[in-house]
Amino acid sequence: MNLSNVKKRFKVFFNRGVLSVISFVVLLSFILIAIIAPLITKYSPYEQNVSNKYAASSAEHPFGTDKLGRDILTRLAYGARISLLASLLSSLVAAVIGLVLGLIAGFFKGFISQLIMRIADAELSIPPLVLTLVLSLLFGDGVFGVVMVIGISLVPTYIRLVFGLVLSQKKNDYVLAAKLIGQSNRKIILKHILPNCFPSLIVLFTMNLGTAMMLEASMSYLGIGIVPPTPTWGGMVSESYEVLILHPMQAILPGLCIMLVVVAFNILGDGLRDALDPRLRGKL
Amino acid sequence: MLGYIVKRLGISLIIIFIVTVFSFSIIHILPGDPARIALGEEADQAAVDALRAEMNLDKPITTQYVLWIKGILHGDFGMSIVEHRPVSRIISERLPKTISLGVPALILSVSLGLLSGIISAIKRGKFVDQILTICTTLAVGMPEFWLGVFGIFLFGLKLHLLPIQGYTAPSADFTQFVRRAIMPVVCLAIHLIASINRHTRANLLEVINQDYVRTARANGIPERTVILQHSLKNALIPVITMIALQVRVVLGGSVIVEQVFNITGIGLLLKTAVGNRDYLIIQGCVLILSMITVGCNFVVDLLYGVVDPKIRESWR
Amino acid sequence: MKNNTLLEVNDLKMHFPIFKGAFGMKAGVVKAVDGVSFSVREGETFGLVGESGCGKTTVGRSILRIYKPTAGTVIYNGEDITSYTEKEMSKYRREMQMIFQDPYSSLDPRQSVGSIVREAITTDKNCKLSLSEVDAKVDELLQLVELDASMKDRYPHEMSGGQRQRLGIARALACNPKLIVCDEPVSALDVSIQAQIINLFIRLQKKLGLTYVFVAHDLAVVRHISDRIAVMYLGNVVEITEATELYDNPLHPYTKALLSAVPVTDYDVEKKRERITLQGEVPSPINAPSGCPFHPRCIYATEECKQKKPELAQHGDNHFVACHIIK
Amino acid sequence: MQDKTPLLVVKNLRTSFFTSAGEVKAVNDVSYHVDEEEVVAIVGESGCGKSVTQMSVLQLVQTPPGKILGGEVFYKGKDLLKYGQKSKEIRAIRGAEISMIFQEPMTSLNPVFTIGQQLSQVIRVHKHVSRKEAWAEGVEALRKVGIPEPEARMKNYPFEMSGGMRQRVMIAIAIACNSSLIIADEPTTALDVTTQAQVMELLMSIVKGLKKAMIVVTHNLGLVTRYADRIYVMYAGKIIESGTTEEIMKHPMHPYTIGLLKSVPNLSDEKGKALVPIEGAPPIVINLPDRCAFCPRCPYATEDCMNASMPGLRPVDVGQKHLVACHLDMRGSR
């Protein structure tokens, strides 16, 4: 096979459509694994077996065991649960809060709008991980804490998006037309402005799933938020650090999982953006 | 010009004010008495009360805030309750390390990101573009800590090319600084390189479809000039915004990267302080870091005028 | 019966402040409309014509009280609505409708055709129609604007420009309006479609007794549809007269130039026409010239024109001109 | 009478856009010519392919999705389509031999460069003169198009100028390198009526004064009547009628041209004359059947029109230069 032929096949394989399908399949399988985790493995993620620590890959333990003899496959599967759940819930929290604040800031002029936008700016001026570190003091550990912390730190992205969308929509004549037929402000927001925000919101939401996942992993790696022994991918990388030279796979596998899911979310977001709202290209 | 600067400065100050209120109140909503944390569970109540008085904790919360701000304006961020040293001194010891890694990371990502983005756009759909697209897509999804761990494993432990941990100041030993900084800098820059590449590519492709690019082509301007002059300058404007927004991501990344490579910069300081509830350090770090971000954004706002004559017009 | 005055505009002024600098200081005003008076009789079409920036759109929007005028009065149906609040306006809101220039941005892209018309019907607080009656009304309205009832489930992006404009008209008609301000309603359409929409406007007027204020830059279109026409220049009306009179006997120098700038398709007539090409550009409404706004470009301008702003004065039947030269 | 030599001859030009919905035959077998010192108008509604035809002449069509599929474009005897899209040869033609003026003066000039930078760049690309000389020539060009204070204007950015002024700048760029043919694509559509007259008069005085040829692409029939020598009428990617302005305006022979003239409101019409619109909307040129594309909207269409294949251009009368692509003989039936 000559080089140009290779290049051609490569091109076909990696065009948008195929990539989107692959990422969709990757995501679906991770979600499936997360849901049916107890069916995949007979072990519990917390079940220790110190006599069998750092076991090599075998039929019993496909990916081996960690320093406490826990099955790595099991911990990866349960880790998927935590990571997916945390990123999904935190993105939802952020979307709801951001949508409401963005609508208010965009539709009503004056002090309230200025205040909301400046608070969003202030939040955006604090580096993301610094913000989550500080907020985690407030919300404490556990899934709820992590969801709130990540959710709040993602809010400004939604506020800014919705604010911009509302402003650009208010310029459209259909908002004026609705006013002229006697429609109230509240109805105009709910019936006309809100539905037209949704396509862009969905795009941002999908992309933020990846961001949330990354933040959760980073927090877990630092040992804040969701703490051991609860299985998380970030935490697993952190735990395997000390035995890196002997058992590198223990660090590489969970990292690979994070990367696959985040990349899949991003590609899906790109695809959705091109399909739903191509104007966002180059902005998100 | 002056009016514009004053306006941007005003907005920056408002943002910093909100940040101070935020970081101050978060710490004070938290349960637990800082004086008690400082002295330990066994200390007697009288000593705790004395410390509370010394730290102004017995005063009303607004007075505390005003005193804190007053101190900051005099360069006094208070005393660390764990290290018993001035916060300002601790931060000034730590900050240079973070910055000496952050600045090269920014330079690396802007230069590499822009260059690869332009190549991607010119060769859109071609083999090079496909490769770059795959690389950047993967890079965006790569956790910094994992890349760091992977780098330590490969270049440090397996190949013995680079030291795996620690930090040397560039003034002390520059070669050693470079050897130790390579991996942290790459880790800090990886996400930013990828996103600058994506943005540059997307914006350039968008601009290439504009009417004025068609005019340039219709007037026989060579394709290279069309892209490097007519399109790039227009495409850069949104990219600059995006870079300004991403400065904070690099600073945030330092928390992770400093943990991975055991560099005692401001990120690691903050992480430790959060663990210790050393609240004046937390407040100080948050404030300093957000001031750096706001400052960068301010500079970028001014930079706009260089690229966009419309903004320059509004300065007059 | 074209004698009842439906709308009267007296010395209407609309000045927009410009803010500049760090503290949002007022740097000047755009005198978009600077003293415009005219009246519109019930059932007639009143044309407002002029080039971009002359303030014709602002006049249209001030009539509908989308803007609150800086000075002057708008009298609708004998009632001074100039300083009405949103609440007081609500009784006339639905009587006064607007057709927009851009058939794309004037329709909500996420609403189906049926739902757009239905919304306009049901927003009426006094609407006591049952669901099926509303549906029947929607069909009736679509039929009125010559849209197929099968289009009800379509979305605006599936329609052509002409169909969208018909839908915009149907939405306005759903409110049972008396007065419709048409803001450049055909200028975004293809030439072969323009005639369809113009004919529709004329038919609807005959059928429903509508009153139009027709705002446009295309003299030929305005002349075709209007009974009377006001020519605007830089926030002022320079000439008001009957449509035929305007073309046969234009008096104001600007009107003459405007008419001669529009070529006609009649080959022999076109080759014989006199061509007046104006020099210079329309001045900015921020620092409009003193005296007659047209004097810097007018070849007849005298010292008086530079000093004193001319008032509209009658020159013949129903023919009003604001010019010092015409005596 | 001396016969004029053709400056530009376009033969059987075909350009298509390949979209997800199918192949859009934007320019479908179009042939026309422009003589020296002649003003030719290409008339049609949006989407008829009149602009794409001109873009194809200079190979400015975006590829992909567009592609020039075939045909020949002879300019002064050389076939321009033989040159590559980015070749030196075609670049030497663009802006220097054939200049284009576009519709949108607001977006056709680069917002981040001054007028002087853009104007002198074009001069330098084609004339190999120094920066200073190019600047001076630019000032001269601005003076020729009637821009007051050209030296100061050279330092302005496009957004500091009005639409009419920007269109004058476009004209200045077009004449700066002394091109023989100007292609003006809807040059005045975005402008006000009186500015439109100013710009057109300026263009005509330049074309007549400097003995250039011009192609005006427009939908404005009045403009064509006033300024053009010859007219080509396009519909759905094809030329359906051509002839001198007088012939076409006085005796249109294609039902579409007739309909267009009847549907446009005219200042000279007597009051009360009803407009006769063409019903329906122009077709989207995807997968059109092989028959007259105007058939579905044509009030004169017969059974034969629906079944017969696409009519070719034929002379209205034997030996005449007035050509029409219609099965019917419309003489006297108007």
PDB file of N, CA and C in Angstrom, chain A residues 172-204:
ATOM      1  N   ASN A 172     -33.606  41.114  17.822  1.00  0.00           N
ATOM      2  CA  ASN A 172     -34.429  40.540  16.759  1.00  0.00           C
ATOM      3  C   ASN A 172     -35.840  41.111  16.787  1.00  0.00           C
ATOM      4  N   ASP A 173     -36.381  41.285  15.570  1.00  0.00           N
ATOM      5  CA  ASP A 173     -37.695  41.901  15.481  1.00  0.00           C
ATOM      6  C   ASP A 173     -38.801  41.040  16.081  1.00  0.00           C
ATOM      7  N   TYR A 174     -38.585  39.731  16.193  1.00  0.00           N
ATOM      8  CA  TYR A 174     -39.708  38.941  16.703  1.00  0.00           C
ATOM      9  C   TYR A 174     -39.998  39.234  18.173  1.00  0.00           C
ATOM     10  N   VAL A 175     -38.982  39.706  18.894  1.00  0.00           N
ATOM     11  CA  VAL A 175     -39.236  40.106  20.275  1.00  0.00           C
ATOM     12  C   VAL A 175     -40.118  41.365  20.290  1.00  0.00           C
ATOM     13  N   LEU A 176     -39.799  42.295  19.390  1.00  0.00           N
ATOM     14  CA  LEU A 176     -40.614  43.506  19.265  1.00  0.00           C
ATOM     15  C   LEU A 176     -42.027  43.154  18.812  1.00  0.00           C
ATOM     16  N   ALA A 177     -42.106  42.232  17.855  1.00  0.00           N
ATOM     17  CA  ALA A 177     -43.425  41.826  17.350  1.00  0.00           C
ATOM     18  C   ALA A 177     -44.263  41.247  18.471  1.00  0.00           C
ATOM     19  N   ALA A 178     -43.643  40.428  19.315  1.00  0.00           N
ATOM     20  CA  ALA A 178     -44.373  39.835  20.431  1.00  0.00           C
ATOM     21  C   ALA A 178     -44.881  40.919  21.365  1.00  0.00           C
ATOM     22  N   LYS A 179     -44.062  41.937  21.557  1.00  0.00           N
ATOM     23  CA  LYS A 179     -44.467  43.045  22.408  1.00  0.00           C
ATOM     24  C   LYS A 179     -45.664  43.772  21.802  1.00  0.00           C
ATOM     25  N   LEU A 180     -45.634  43.921  20.478  1.00  0.00           N
ATOM     26  CA  LEU A 180     -46.695  44.663  19.800  1.00  0.00           C
ATOM     27  C   LEU A 180     -48.027  43.919  19.811  1.00  0.00           C
ATOM     28  N   ILE A 181     -48.003  42.601  19.860  1.00  0.00           N
ATOM     29  CA  ILE A 181     -49.278  41.890  19.949  1.00  0.00           C
ATOM     30  C   ILE A 181     -49.742  41.849  21.396  1.00  0.00           C
ATOM     31  N   GLY A 182     -49.013  42.487  22.290  1.00  0.00           N
ATOM     32  CA  GLY A 182     -49.473  42.623  23.667  1.00  0.00           C
ATOM     33  C   GLY A 182     -48.942  41.572  24.616  1.00  0.00           C
ATOM     34  N   GLN A 183     -47.894  40.881  24.239  1.00  0.00           N
ATOM     35  CA  GLN A 183     -47.342  39.830  25.096  1.00  0.00           C
ATOM     36  C   GLN A 183     -46.562  40.463  26.262  1.00  0.00           C
ATOM     37  N   SER A 184     -46.673  39.848  27.440  1.00  0.00           N
ATOM     38  CA  SER A 184     -45.978  40.392  28.605  1.00  0.00           C
ATOM     39  C   SER A 184     -44.498  40.001  28.577  1.00  0.00           C
ATOM     40  N   ASN A 185     -43.669  40.761  29.310  1.00  0.00           N
ATOM     41  CA  ASN A 185     -42.241  40.483  29.369  1.00  0.00           C
ATOM     42  C   ASN A 185     -41.947  39.053  29.800  1.00  0.00           C
ATOM     43  N   ARG A 186     -42.679  38.603  30.822  1.00  0.00           N
ATOM     44  CA  ARG A 186     -42.434  37.259  31.359  1.00  0.00           C
ATOM     45  C   ARG A 186     -42.675  36.217  30.259  1.00  0.00           C
ATOM     46  N   LYS A 187     -43.782  36.390  29.556  1.00  0.00           N
ATOM     47  CA  LYS A 187     -44.117  35.448  28.473  1.00  0.00           C
ATOM     48  C   LYS A 187     -43.087  35.527  27.351  1.00  0.00           C
ATOM     49  N   ILE A 188     -42.607  36.731  27.075  1.00  0.00           N
ATOM     50  CA  ILE A 188     -41.631  36.866  25.988  1.00  0.00           C
ATOM     51  C   ILE A 188     -40.361  36.101  26.341  1.00  0.00           C
ATOM     52  N   ILE A 189     -39.926  36.221  27.612  1.00  0.00           N
ATOM     53  CA  ILE A 189     -38.732  35.473  28.039  1.00  0.00           C
ATOM     54  C   ILE A 189     -38.975  33.976  27.908  1.00  0.00           C
ATOM     55  N   LEU A 190     -40.100  33.526  28.456  1.00  0.00           N
ATOM     56  CA  LEU A 190     -40.340  32.086  28.513  1.00  0.00           C
ATOM     57  C   LEU A 190     -40.643  31.493  27.140  1.00  0.00           C
ATOM     58  N   LYS A 191     -41.415  32.227  26.325  1.00  0.00           N
ATOM     59  CA  LYS A 191     -41.877  31.644  25.065  1.00  0.00           C
ATOM     60  C   LYS A 191     -40.911  31.861  23.916  1.00  0.00           C
ATOM     61  N   HIS A 192     -40.228  33.002  23.925  1.00  0.00           N
ATOM     62  CA  HIS A 192     -39.411  33.311  22.750  1.00  0.00           C
ATOM     63  C   HIS A 192     -37.918  33.253  23.026  1.00  0.00           C
ATOM     64  N   ILE A 193     -37.495  33.894  24.132  1.00  0.00           N
ATOM     65  CA  ILE A 193     -36.049  33.979  24.344  1.00  0.00           C
ATOM     66  C   ILE A 193     -35.480  32.658  24.843  1.00  0.00           C
ATOM     67  N   LEU A 194     -36.136  32.074  25.836  1.00  0.00           N
ATOM     68  CA  LEU A 194     -35.625  30.832  26.417  1.00  0.00           C
ATOM     69  C   LEU A 194     -35.450  29.710  25.378  1.00  0.00           C
ATOM     70  N   PRO A 195     -36.497  29.405  24.599  1.00  0.00           N
ATOM     71  CA  PRO A 195     -36.333  28.300  23.641  1.00  0.00           C
ATOM     72  C   PRO A 195     -35.194  28.538  22.666  1.00  0.00           C
ATOM     73  N   ASN A 196     -34.935  29.808  22.332  1.00  0.00           N
ATOM     74  CA  ASN A 196     -33.864  30.082  21.386  1.00  0.00           C
ATOM     75  C   ASN A 196     -32.487  30.011  22.024  1.00  0.00           C
ATOM     76  N   CYS A 197     -32.444  29.917  23.358  1.00  0.00           N
ATOM     77  CA  CYS A 197     -31.156  29.744  24.037  1.00  0.00           C
ATOM     78  C   CYS A 197     -30.750  28.269  24.071  1.00  0.00           C
ATOM     79  N   PHE A 198     -31.736  27.386  23.944  1.00  0.00           N
ATOM     80  CA  PHE A 198     -31.456  25.984  24.216  1.00  0.00           C
ATOM     81  C   PHE A 198     -30.374  25.346  23.342  1.00  0.00           C
ATOM     82  N   PRO A 199     -30.382  25.564  22.037  1.00  0.00           N
ATOM     83  CA  PRO A 199     -29.339  24.890  21.245  1.00  0.00           C
ATOM     84  C   PRO A 199     -27.931  25.200  21.752  1.00  0.00           C
ATOM     85  N   SER A 200     -27.654  26.488  21.990  1.00  0.00           N
ATOM     86  CA  SER A 200     -26.315  26.842  22.466  1.00  0.00           C
ATOM     87  C   SER A 200     -26.065  26.283  23.856  1.00  0.00           C
ATOM     88  N   LEU A 201     -27.132  26.276  24.674  1.00  0.00           N
ATOM     89  CA  LEU A 201     -26.984  25.736  26.025  1.00  0.00           C
ATOM     90  C   LEU A 201     -26.603  24.264  25.990  1.00  0.00           C
ATOM     91  N   ILE A 202     -27.242  23.519  25.108  1.00  0.00           N
ATOM     92  CA  ILE A 202     -26.948  22.087  25.025  1.00  0.00           C
ATOM     93  C   ILE A 202     -25.492  21.876  24.635  1.00  0.00           C
ATOM     94  N   VAL A 203     -25.019  22.710  23.701  1.00  0.00           N
ATOM     95  CA  VAL A 203     -23.628  22.600  23.273  1.00  0.00           C
ATOM     96  C   VAL A 203     -22.686  22.871  24.450  1.00  0.00           C
ATOM     97  N   LEU A 204     -22.943  23.965  25.149  1.00  0.00           N
ATOM     98  CA  LEU A 204     -22.082  24.305  26.285  1.00  0.00           C
ATOM     99  C   LEU A 204     -22.160  23.225  27.358  1.00  0.00           C
TER     100      LEU A 204
END
